[in-house]
Amino acid sequence: MDLFNKAYRYRRANDLKATGLYPYFRPITESCGGTRVQIGDRELVMAGSNNYLGLTHDPRVMKAAREAVDHFGTGCTGSRFLNGTLSIHEQMEERLAAFLQKEACITSGTGYQTNVGAIATLAGKSDVIFGDRDNHASIIDGARLAFARHLKYRHNDMEDLERLLQTTELVPGGGRIIITDGVFSMLGDLAHVPEIVALAKKYEARIMVDDAHAVGVVGPNGRGTPEHFGVSDDVDLVIGTFSKSFACLGGFVAGPREVIDYIRHTSRSVIFSASMTPGSVATVLACLDIIEAEPERRTQLWDKVAYMKRGFEELGFDVIDGGSPILSIVIGDDTTTMEFNKQLFEQGVFVNPVLPPAAPPGMSLLRTSYMATHTQDDLDEILGAFKVVAERLRIMG
Ligand code: PMP
């Protein structure tokens, strides 16, 4: 048997292409200010990005990235552990720890890698991980690499979590950790962090919150879901990414000094992979300045999300609004969702179709997400296109 047979037999992508509904890997040739993109001969409003604060095209951020390239070059060509630590990496980690009101912070190449490295290094073979069933793939993969048991509770179901905590015996020397997304990436709903804190106290568990979609935008100061719920001090570890509000690429984990120091010296994602590029580090520092100095960007973002939610509801759509910059529109069956997506594209609007298993069965959705920099015209164009397509497909909420 040829090991490549699975690839030769793989038909799904080509079958979808044959129907004309294939929506993936669409090459953007130009990005106009972040809220508009050019794909082929079309200009589209971007309503499928995680650029929540619209900072990818902020002149101050772009200038900082260019200057860092001039000063340090384009890459570090080594891991933080060896030759890849720049003075600005240390500055960035100190600034992030202070921003999140944690003792220390360590970064790695992506949020994905950060989760994998931190979880695999912390959760040993006597330990138990309690994870939300809808957690991000990088948490699942970290748990797979860890030698710990991984028990999944039903999405945001605190009774199920308590049942698992109550009925799971620890082996001597073992510990517990509850891991959850702060904002769940597809539905955009928030974890029940205060309830998780209460259960963690009752059952002596540590807590890790992956706040990839929240840091920078959720909470009065943008410190994420723990701040939003007023429980920052009770969340042990915060994971984040720089690929969303921080407008570049990289990931971090923040928490108690000894734990971060342990991750720094034992996480394979830190030790065996190159450090963030100078341009990305400078981008994070510039974004952090703006996140701290311009709270009005968050106000603008939330006003826009509220406007869009009202707009979709007035059009009769079923909108999932979980309190994040993500509004998911429930369409229902897979084919209609893909057709809806294709027609939106033709109308000049870019969104992301989400099908099971990423969405609950029978609840395929169009995931829309917003930026502080979307203009009123951008928003009205998105609503207008949804209206036209819904009328054409004769589905209205
Ligand atoms: N965690 C969550 C909850 C995410 O949504 C994502 C990205 N979609 C990641 C981690 C991974 O982040 P990165 O893009 O930096 O690898």
Short mmCIF file of C-alpha atoms in Angstrom, two decimals, residues 24 31 88 95 104 118 120 122 155 161-162 179 216 278 360 379:
data_model
loop_
_atom_site.label_atom_id
_atom_site.label_comp_id
_atom_site.label_asym_id
_atom_site.label_seq_id
_atom_site.Cartn_x
_atom_site.Cartn_y
_atom_site.Cartn_z
CA TYR A 24 -11.00 28.66 0.49
CA SER A 31 -5.45 45.14 0.90
CA ILE A 88 12.70 44.31 21.88
CA ARG A 95 5.00 45.36 28.48
CA ALA A 104 5.67 37.48 33.45
CA ALA A 118 2.56 25.51 27.16
CA ALA A 120 2.34 19.91 26.63
CA LEU A 122 2.67 21.84 31.99
CA HIS A 155 -19.61 23.50 25.49
CA LEU A 161 -17.55 20.41 34.05
CA GLU A 162 -18.42 19.99 37.73
CA ILE A 179 -8.60 25.14 29.85
CA GLY A 216 -7.10 44.18 22.97
CA PRO A 278 11.69 42.10 14.44
CA PRO A 360 -23.20 22.56 15.62
CA LEU A 379 -21.29 48.25 7.18
#
